[in-house]
Amino acid sequence: MNTNRRVAVIGLGSMGGAMASTLHTAGWDVIGFDPSEGARATAAEGGITTTASLEDLAGTPYAVLSLPSAAIVEATVPTLLATPGVVAIVDTTTSEPGTSKAMAELAASKDAAFVDAPVSGGRAGAATGTLSAFVGGTEAALASAEPVLQALTGGNFAHIGGPGSGNVVKLLNNVLAAANLVSVGEALGVAKAYGIDPAVAAESISNASGGSKVSANMYPNWVLSGTHDSGFSLGLMARDAALAIDVAREIGEQPELLAAAAGQWQEALALLGPAADFTEIARTVAPAVTPAGAPAAGDAA
């Protein structure tokens, strides 16, 4: 066994499970952990070795984190570093810059590397090794983590700056996407009110200066179709949008337009619940353009 190709994947949900599969296919010796027995079973069906104990992964040369929150990252990293041998920890979680800075310092004190590398590309990108990543860390940490980043992104990652900077830019990316989902929905709602087919309006706008991935792909594929099956939850997007505003305000910035959009996501969260697909924001800002329609009483249950 080549110990330099051993990688632990912590968090085997939609994204983590797909990344574990990609690494396995690329020839890495993968062992996965998730507190959910169901997630472990699904990963095992795909040929991934799993463990029910995080402690079993201490000292594994490489680790990929795909976790729900910064707090869980903070609780996980010390366990991985408890045994010597860690080369690099790649945290793909949409986390907080302060946490990443602290974890990078802790890793460095153990002669290991930690990079914050939140990803974009969804489960399809995770399953095919075509994610993009926003990487924060020192040059030395990036060099240590690069073999894993290459496997997950095919080289499509940007070194943003020092520890925590990847988190900042990923949060800004997500709040911009959140604002665009609101604005495109409102625009298509106006088109619909004028008797214009929202699909025709979206296609036309997508070929002009107002176009975006939201108008070209998200609305046609997941909203206008009524499928709302992107695989990314409304709860996570609402969290990311709110966190982006918090990060901005921590340094004295007041992004008013983005904050207003983030507020609309909190309203949608209250109406639809965290498990709803994130594209269901359209049901609250432009219910006429999606077959799913406006939220009904009990949708958030």
mmCIF file of C-alpha atoms in Angstrom:
data_model
loop_
_atom_site.group_PDB
_atom_site.id
_atom_site.type_symbol
_atom_site.label_atom_id
_atom_site.label_comp_id
_atom_site.label_asym_id
_atom_site.label_seq_id
_atom_site.Cartn_x
_atom_site.Cartn_y
_atom_site.Cartn_z
ATOM 1 C CA MET A 1 0.000 0.000 0.000
ATOM 2 C CA ASN A 2 1.279 3.461 -0.934
ATOM 3 C CA THR A 3 0.775 5.478 2.262
ATOM 4 C CA ASN A 4 1.088 8.716 0.303
ATOM 5 C CA ARG A 5 -2.135 7.804 -1.502
ATOM 6 C CA ARG A 6 -4.156 7.232 1.674
ATOM 7 C CA VAL A 7 -6.956 9.747 2.169
ATOM 8 C CA ALA A 8 -9.711 10.031 4.743
ATOM 9 C CA VAL A 9 -12.994 11.630 3.688
ATOM 10 C CA ILE A 10 -14.909 13.075 6.614
ATOM 11 C CA GLY A 11 -18.563 13.614 5.790
ATOM 12 C CA LEU A 12 -20.146 11.209 3.300
ATOM 13 C CA GLY A 13 -23.237 13.149 2.312
ATOM 14 C CA SER A 14 -24.147 14.200 -1.227
ATOM 15 C CA MET A 15 -20.879 16.059 -1.820
ATOM 16 C CA GLY A 16 -18.502 14.125 0.425
ATOM 17 C CA GLY A 17 -19.723 10.762 -0.797
ATOM 18 C CA ALA A 18 -19.220 11.817 -4.417
ATOM 19 C CA MET A 19 -15.731 13.150 -3.676
ATOM 20 C CA ALA A 20 -14.831 9.882 -1.937
ATOM 21 C CA SER A 21 -15.943 7.998 -5.047
ATOM 22 C CA THR A 22 -13.898 10.275 -7.313
ATOM 23 C CA LEU A 23 -10.770 9.776 -5.221
ATOM 24 C CA HIS A 24 -11.359 6.008 -5.161
ATOM 25 C CA THR A 25 -11.715 5.931 -8.949
ATOM 26 C CA ALA A 26 -8.516 7.973 -9.270
ATOM 27 C CA GLY A 27 -6.589 5.267 -7.415
ATOM 28 C CA TRP A 28 -6.505 6.681 -3.890
ATOM 29 C CA ASP A 29 -6.850 4.386 -0.896
ATOM 30 C CA VAL A 30 -9.979 5.972 0.608
ATOM 31 C CA ILE A 31 -11.504 5.469 4.029
ATOM 32 C CA GLY A 32 -14.614 7.422 4.918
ATOM 33 C CA PHE A 33 -16.328 8.521 8.100
ATOM 34 C CA ASP A 34 -19.792 9.883 8.736
ATOM 35 C CA PRO A 35 -21.870 9.705 11.926
ATOM 36 C CA SER A 36 -24.808 8.557 9.778
ATOM 37 C CA GLU A 37 -24.944 4.790 9.342
ATOM 38 C CA GLY A 38 -26.977 5.314 6.161
ATOM 39 C CA ALA A 39 -24.305 7.566 4.636
ATOM 40 C CA ARG A 40 -21.612 5.021 5.479
ATOM 41 C CA ALA A 41 -23.673 2.226 3.943
ATOM 42 C CA THR A 42 -24.188 4.166 0.712
ATOM 43 C CA ALA A 43 -20.454 4.859 0.469
ATOM 44 C CA ALA A 44 -19.653 1.209 1.146
ATOM 45 C CA GLU A 45 -21.939 0.177 -1.710
ATOM 46 C CA GLY A 46 -19.685 2.251 -3.959
ATOM 47 C CA GLY A 47 -16.562 0.414 -2.823
ATOM 48 C CA ILE A 48 -15.452 2.876 -0.142
ATOM 49 C CA THR A 49 -14.028 1.477 3.092
ATOM 50 C CA THR A 50 -15.741 3.172 6.033
ATOM 51 C CA THR A 51 -15.403 3.455 9.777
ATOM 52 C CA ALA A 52 -17.856 4.423 12.504
ATOM 53 C CA SER A 53 -15.106 6.097 14.536
ATOM 54 C CA LEU A 54 -13.395 9.362 13.613
ATOM 55 C CA GLU A 55 -10.498 8.397 15.901
ATOM 56 C CA ASP A 56 -9.620 5.582 13.468
ATOM 57 C CA LEU A 57 -8.579 8.238 10.937
ATOM 58 C CA ALA A 58 -6.063 10.068 13.116
ATOM 59 C CA GLY A 59 -2.723 10.341 11.356
ATOM 60 C CA THR A 60 -4.034 9.513 7.863
ATOM 61 C CA PRO A 61 -1.698 11.322 5.419
ATOM 62 C CA TYR A 62 -4.461 13.229 3.642
ATOM 63 C CA ALA A 63 -7.968 14.189 4.700
ATOM 64 C CA VAL A 64 -10.878 15.835 2.907
ATOM 65 C CA LEU A 65 -13.562 17.482 5.022
ATOM 66 C CA SER A 66 -17.106 17.967 3.744
ATOM 67 C CA LEU A 67 -18.981 19.069 6.844
ATOM 68 C CA PRO A 68 -22.131 21.032 7.732
ATOM 69 C CA SER A 69 -20.521 23.841 9.714
ATOM 70 C CA ALA A 70 -17.375 25.531 10.959
ATOM 71 C CA ALA A 71 -18.079 24.267 14.473
ATOM 72 C CA ILE A 72 -17.845 20.656 13.290
ATOM 73 C CA VAL A 73 -14.614 21.437 11.428
ATOM 74 C CA GLU A 74 -13.203 22.826 14.679
ATOM 75 C CA ALA A 75 -14.176 19.653 16.521
ATOM 76 C CA THR A 76 -12.811 17.335 13.813
ATOM 77 C CA VAL A 77 -9.370 18.662 12.953
ATOM 78 C CA PRO A 78 -7.741 18.127 16.395
ATOM 79 C CA THR A 79 -8.787 14.467 16.307
ATOM 80 C CA LEU A 80 -7.183 13.957 12.892
ATOM 81 C CA LEU A 81 -3.988 15.618 14.111
ATOM 82 C CA ALA A 82 -3.826 13.634 17.364
ATOM 83 C CA THR A 83 -1.517 11.078 15.712
ATOM 84 C CA PRO A 84 1.565 12.084 13.683
ATOM 85 C CA GLY A 85 1.582 11.430 9.952
ATOM 86 C CA VAL A 86 -0.863 13.965 8.562
ATOM 87 C CA VAL A 87 0.456 15.685 5.435
ATOM 88 C CA ALA A 88 -2.506 17.868 4.492
ATOM 89 C CA ILE A 89 -6.132 18.483 5.410
ATOM 90 C CA VAL A 90 -8.298 19.892 2.621
ATOM 91 C CA ASP A 91 -11.439 21.482 4.028
ATOM 92 C CA THR A 92 -14.113 21.771 1.333
ATOM 93 C CA THR A 93 -16.711 22.916 3.874
ATOM 94 C CA THR A 94 -18.295 26.338 3.356
ATOM 95 C CA SER A 95 -16.781 27.421 6.629
ATOM 96 C CA GLU A 96 -15.772 30.605 8.441
ATOM 97 C CA PRO A 97 -12.439 32.396 7.899
ATOM 98 C CA GLY A 98 -11.639 32.628 11.612
ATOM 99 C CA THR A 99 -12.014 28.878 11.998
ATOM 100 C CA SER A 100 -9.774 28.200 9.004
ATOM 101 C CA LYS A 101 -7.064 30.511 10.322
ATOM 102 C CA ALA A 102 -7.118 28.732 13.685
ATOM 103 C CA MET A 103 -7.058 25.269 12.087
ATOM 104 C CA ALA A 104 -4.187 26.260 9.796
ATOM 105 C CA GLU A 105 -2.173 27.389 12.830
ATOM 106 C CA LEU A 106 -2.973 24.173 14.676
ATOM 107 C CA ALA A 107 -1.956 22.035 11.710
ATOM 108 C CA ALA A 108 1.281 23.954 11.260
ATOM 109 C CA SER A 109 2.127 23.326 14.910
ATOM 110 C CA LYS A 110 1.872 19.602 14.136
ATOM 111 C CA ASP A 111 4.018 19.844 10.982
ATOM 112 C CA ALA A 112 0.929 19.377 8.807
ATOM 113 C CA ALA A 113 -0.905 21.561 6.297
ATOM 114 C CA PHE A 114 -4.475 22.824 6.355
ATOM 115 C CA VAL A 115 -6.158 24.633 3.473
ATOM 116 C CA ASP A 116 -9.671 25.993 3.265
ATOM 117 C CA ALA A 117 -10.884 24.907 -0.165
ATOM 118 C CA PRO A 118 -14.661 25.379 -0.412
ATOM 119 C CA VAL A 119 -15.898 24.060 -3.728
ATOM 120 C CA SER A 120 -18.392 24.884 -6.436
ATOM 121 C CA GLY A 121 -19.861 22.555 -9.030
ATOM 122 C CA GLY A 122 -22.424 20.576 -7.050
ATOM 123 C CA ARG A 123 -22.741 16.838 -6.793
ATOM 124 C CA ALA A 124 -22.148 16.401 -10.548
ATOM 125 C CA GLY A 125 -18.771 18.130 -10.269
ATOM 126 C CA ALA A 126 -17.904 16.154 -7.146
ATOM 127 C CA ALA A 127 -18.719 12.865 -8.876
ATOM 128 C CA THR A 128 -16.625 13.635 -11.951
ATOM 129 C CA GLY A 129 -13.621 15.381 -10.411
ATOM 130 C CA THR A 130 -14.542 18.657 -12.108
ATOM 131 C CA LEU A 131 -15.231 20.852 -9.101
ATOM 132 C CA SER A 132 -13.755 24.316 -8.831
ATOM 133 C CA ALA A 133 -12.229 25.386 -5.524
ATOM 134 C CA PHE A 134 -11.438 28.652 -3.772
ATOM 135 C CA VAL A 135 -8.247 27.909 -1.839
ATOM 136 C CA GLY A 136 -6.932 29.743 1.194
ATOM 137 C CA GLY A 137 -3.593 28.833 2.742
ATOM 138 C CA THR A 138 0.131 29.423 2.645
ATOM 139 C CA GLU A 139 2.139 28.530 -0.455
ATOM 140 C CA ALA A 140 3.663 25.604 1.455
ATOM 141 C CA ALA A 141 0.247 24.331 2.564
ATOM 142 C CA LEU A 142 -1.066 24.572 -0.988
ATOM 143 C CA ALA A 143 1.873 22.535 -2.269
ATOM 144 C CA SER A 144 1.170 19.824 0.311
ATOM 145 C CA ALA A 145 -2.549 19.717 -0.511
ATOM 146 C CA GLU A 146 -2.178 19.918 -4.286
ATOM 147 C CA PRO A 147 -2.391 16.162 -5.055
ATOM 148 C CA VAL A 148 -5.873 16.010 -3.504
ATOM 149 C CA LEU A 149 -6.968 19.296 -5.068
ATOM 150 C CA GLN A 150 -5.871 18.052 -8.486
ATOM 151 C CA ALA A 151 -7.904 14.865 -8.085
ATOM 152 C CA LEU A 152 -11.041 16.740 -7.062
ATOM 153 C CA THR A 153 -10.856 19.652 -9.505
ATOM 154 C CA GLY A 154 -8.665 18.578 -12.403
ATOM 155 C CA GLY A 155 -6.548 21.624 -11.610
ATOM 156 C CA ASN A 156 -9.477 24.050 -11.611
ATOM 157 C CA PHE A 157 -8.695 25.768 -8.332
ATOM 158 C CA ALA A 158 -7.660 29.309 -7.506
ATOM 159 C CA HIS A 159 -5.249 30.187 -4.718
ATOM 160 C CA ILE A 160 -7.044 33.210 -3.266
ATOM 161 C CA GLY A 161 -4.575 34.086 -0.519
ATOM 162 C CA GLY A 162 -3.758 33.180 3.076
ATOM 163 C CA PRO A 163 -5.792 30.984 5.448
ATOM 164 C CA GLY A 164 -9.477 31.900 5.488
ATOM 165 C CA SER A 165 -9.467 33.767 2.176
ATOM 166 C CA GLY A 166 -10.988 30.850 0.303
ATOM 167 C CA ASN A 167 -13.903 30.907 2.745
ATOM 168 C CA VAL A 168 -14.465 34.629 2.210
ATOM 169 C CA VAL A 169 -14.605 34.407 -1.584
ATOM 170 C CA LYS A 170 -16.787 31.279 -1.533
ATOM 171 C CA LEU A 171 -19.278 33.037 0.755
ATOM 172 C CA LEU A 172 -19.288 36.048 -1.562
ATOM 173 C CA ASN A 173 -19.855 33.732 -4.513
ATOM 174 C CA ASN A 174 -22.811 32.121 -2.776
ATOM 175 C CA VAL A 175 -24.450 35.361 -1.665
ATOM 176 C CA LEU A 176 -24.123 36.681 -5.227
ATOM 177 C CA ALA A 177 -25.781 33.508 -6.524
ATOM 178 C CA ALA A 178 -28.465 33.885 -3.851
ATOM 179 C CA ALA A 179 -29.148 37.477 -4.892
ATOM 180 C CA ASN A 180 -29.238 36.460 -8.561
ATOM 181 C CA LEU A 181 -31.757 33.701 -7.886
ATOM 182 C CA VAL A 182 -34.028 36.330 -6.331
ATOM 183 C CA SER A 183 -33.525 38.960 -9.025
ATOM 184 C CA VAL A 184 -33.943 36.599 -11.988
ATOM 185 C CA GLY A 185 -37.090 35.183 -10.398
ATOM 186 C CA GLU A 186 -38.562 38.638 -9.908
ATOM 187 C CA ALA A 187 -37.689 39.604 -13.505
ATOM 188 C CA LEU A 188 -39.262 36.469 -14.962
ATOM 189 C CA GLY A 189 -42.316 37.090 -12.795
ATOM 190 C CA VAL A 190 -42.719 40.477 -14.456
ATOM 191 C CA ALA A 191 -42.331 38.867 -17.891
ATOM 192 C CA LYS A 192 -45.001 36.304 -17.018
ATOM 193 C CA ALA A 193 -47.371 39.075 -15.900
ATOM 194 C CA TYR A 194 -47.004 40.650 -19.346
ATOM 195 C CA GLY A 195 -47.996 37.354 -20.965
ATOM 196 C CA ILE A 196 -44.440 36.489 -22.017
ATOM 197 C CA ASP A 197 -43.276 32.872 -21.690
ATOM 198 C CA PRO A 198 -40.690 32.921 -18.853
ATOM 199 C CA ALA A 199 -38.595 30.322 -20.718
ATOM 200 C CA VAL A 200 -38.383 32.588 -23.764
ATOM 201 C CA ALA A 201 -37.536 35.574 -21.580
ATOM 202 C CA ALA A 202 -34.841 33.600 -19.711
ATOM 203 C CA GLU A 203 -33.236 32.401 -22.935
ATOM 204 C CA SER A 204 -33.225 35.893 -24.428
ATOM 205 C CA ILE A 205 -31.781 37.475 -21.295
ATOM 206 C CA SER A 206 -29.144 34.746 -21.065
ATOM 207 C CA ASN A 207 -27.829 35.794 -24.478
ATOM 208 C CA ALA A 208 -27.567 39.427 -23.408
ATOM 209 C CA SER A 209 -25.849 41.529 -20.761
ATOM 210 C CA GLY A 210 -28.253 40.509 -17.990
ATOM 211 C CA GLY A 211 -27.559 36.820 -18.451
ATOM 212 C CA SER A 212 -25.979 34.473 -15.891
ATOM 213 C CA LYS A 213 -25.751 30.804 -14.974
ATOM 214 C CA VAL A 214 -28.906 31.380 -12.967
ATOM 215 C CA SER A 215 -30.922 32.534 -15.981
ATOM 216 C CA ALA A 216 -29.278 30.156 -18.454
ATOM 217 C CA ASN A 217 -29.270 26.964 -16.380
ATOM 218 C CA MET A 218 -30.842 27.093 -12.948
ATOM 219 C CA TYR A 219 -34.191 28.560 -13.897
ATOM 220 C CA PRO A 220 -34.718 26.495 -17.085
ATOM 221 C CA ASN A 221 -33.495 23.225 -15.544
ATOM 222 C CA TRP A 222 -34.878 23.366 -12.011
ATOM 223 C CA VAL A 223 -37.441 26.156 -11.658
ATOM 224 C CA LEU A 224 -39.440 26.500 -14.881
ATOM 225 C CA SER A 225 -39.500 22.695 -15.103
ATOM 226 C CA GLY A 226 -40.829 22.463 -11.561
ATOM 227 C CA THR A 227 -38.339 19.730 -10.647
ATOM 228 C CA HIS A 228 -36.377 21.682 -7.996
ATOM 229 C CA ASP A 229 -33.893 18.829 -7.722
ATOM 230 C CA SER A 230 -30.487 20.528 -7.741
ATOM 231 C CA GLY A 231 -29.357 18.579 -4.667
ATOM 232 C CA PHE A 232 -28.407 21.713 -2.710
ATOM 233 C CA SER A 233 -30.712 22.692 0.123
ATOM 234 C CA LEU A 234 -32.395 25.999 0.772
ATOM 235 C CA GLY A 235 -31.229 25.786 4.371
ATOM 236 C CA LEU A 236 -27.579 25.702 3.313
ATOM 237 C CA MET A 237 -27.936 28.600 0.885
ATOM 238 C CA ALA A 238 -29.784 30.694 3.467
ATOM 239 C CA ARG A 239 -26.995 29.925 5.940
ATOM 240 C CA ASP A 240 -24.270 30.862 3.455
ATOM 241 C CA ALA A 241 -25.968 34.126 2.475
ATOM 242 C CA ALA A 242 -26.385 35.136 6.119
ATOM 243 C CA LEU A 243 -22.793 34.165 6.920
ATOM 244 C CA ALA A 244 -21.503 36.250 4.002
ATOM 245 C CA ILE A 245 -23.223 39.313 5.448
ATOM 246 C CA ASP A 246 -21.829 38.541 8.912
ATOM 247 C CA VAL A 247 -18.292 38.251 7.492
ATOM 248 C CA ALA A 248 -18.717 41.586 5.704
ATOM 249 C CA ARG A 249 -19.987 43.361 8.793
ATOM 250 C CA GLU A 250 -17.151 41.990 10.917
ATOM 251 C CA ILE A 251 -14.766 44.228 8.977
ATOM 252 C CA GLY A 252 -17.111 47.225 8.820
ATOM 253 C CA GLU A 253 -18.643 46.696 5.370
ATOM 254 C CA GLN A 254 -22.395 47.193 4.878
ATOM 255 C CA PRO A 255 -23.478 45.499 1.608
ATOM 256 C CA GLU A 256 -27.083 46.701 1.558
ATOM 257 C CA LEU A 257 -28.315 45.000 -1.616
ATOM 258 C CA LEU A 258 -26.770 41.662 -0.667
ATOM 259 C CA ALA A 259 -28.150 41.974 2.867
ATOM 260 C CA ALA A 260 -31.646 42.580 1.497
ATOM 261 C CA ALA A 261 -31.362 39.457 -0.661
ATOM 262 C CA ALA A 262 -30.087 37.451 2.305
ATOM 263 C CA GLY A 263 -33.159 38.585 4.231
ATOM 264 C CA GLN A 264 -35.414 37.190 1.504
ATOM 265 C CA TRP A 265 -33.701 33.837 1.904
ATOM 266 C CA GLN A 266 -34.498 33.855 5.614
ATOM 267 C CA GLU A 267 -38.141 34.517 4.765
ATOM 268 C CA ALA A 268 -38.144 31.620 2.296
ATOM 269 C CA LEU A 269 -36.504 29.402 4.903
ATOM 270 C CA ALA A 270 -39.327 30.133 7.343
ATOM 271 C CA LEU A 271 -41.938 29.284 4.681
ATOM 272 C CA LEU A 272 -40.341 26.219 3.082
ATOM 273 C CA GLY A 273 -37.995 24.765 5.700
ATOM 274 C CA PRO A 274 -34.293 23.896 5.432
ATOM 275 C CA ALA A 275 -34.770 20.662 3.480
ATOM 276 C CA ALA A 276 -36.373 22.371 0.472
ATOM 277 C CA ASP A 277 -34.237 22.635 -2.660
ATOM 278 C CA PHE A 278 -32.494 25.998 -2.896
ATOM 279 C CA THR A 279 -34.140 26.708 -6.264
ATOM 280 C CA GLU A 280 -37.487 26.755 -4.467
ATOM 281 C CA ILE A 281 -36.700 30.364 -3.522
ATOM 282 C CA ALA A 282 -38.580 31.056 -6.767
ATOM 283 C CA ARG A 283 -41.766 29.851 -5.099
ATOM 284 C CA THR A 284 -41.598 32.822 -2.728
ATOM 285 C CA VAL A 285 -40.290 35.561 -5.047
ATOM 286 C CA ALA A 286 -42.029 34.567 -8.312
ATOM 287 C CA PRO A 287 -44.508 31.738 -7.684
ATOM 288 C CA ALA A 288 -46.175 32.199 -11.070
ATOM 289 C CA VAL A 289 -43.084 31.025 -12.982
ATOM 290 C CA THR A 290 -42.797 27.579 -11.385
ATOM 291 C CA PRO A 291 -45.313 24.734 -11.568
ATOM 292 C CA ALA A 292 -44.711 24.102 -7.864
ATOM 293 C CA GLY A 293 -46.393 27.431 -7.099
ATOM 294 C CA ALA A 294 -46.418 29.418 -3.882
ATOM 295 C CA PRO A 295 -45.717 27.648 -0.584
ATOM 296 C CA ALA A 296 -48.750 26.179 1.142
ATOM 297 C CA ALA A 297 -49.376 25.969 4.866
ATOM 298 C CA GLY A 298 -47.255 23.171 6.315
ATOM 299 C CA ASP A 299 -44.571 23.217 3.589
ATOM 300 C CA ALA A 300 -41.901 24.021 6.171
ATOM 301 C CA ALA A 301 -42.734 21.031 8.317
#
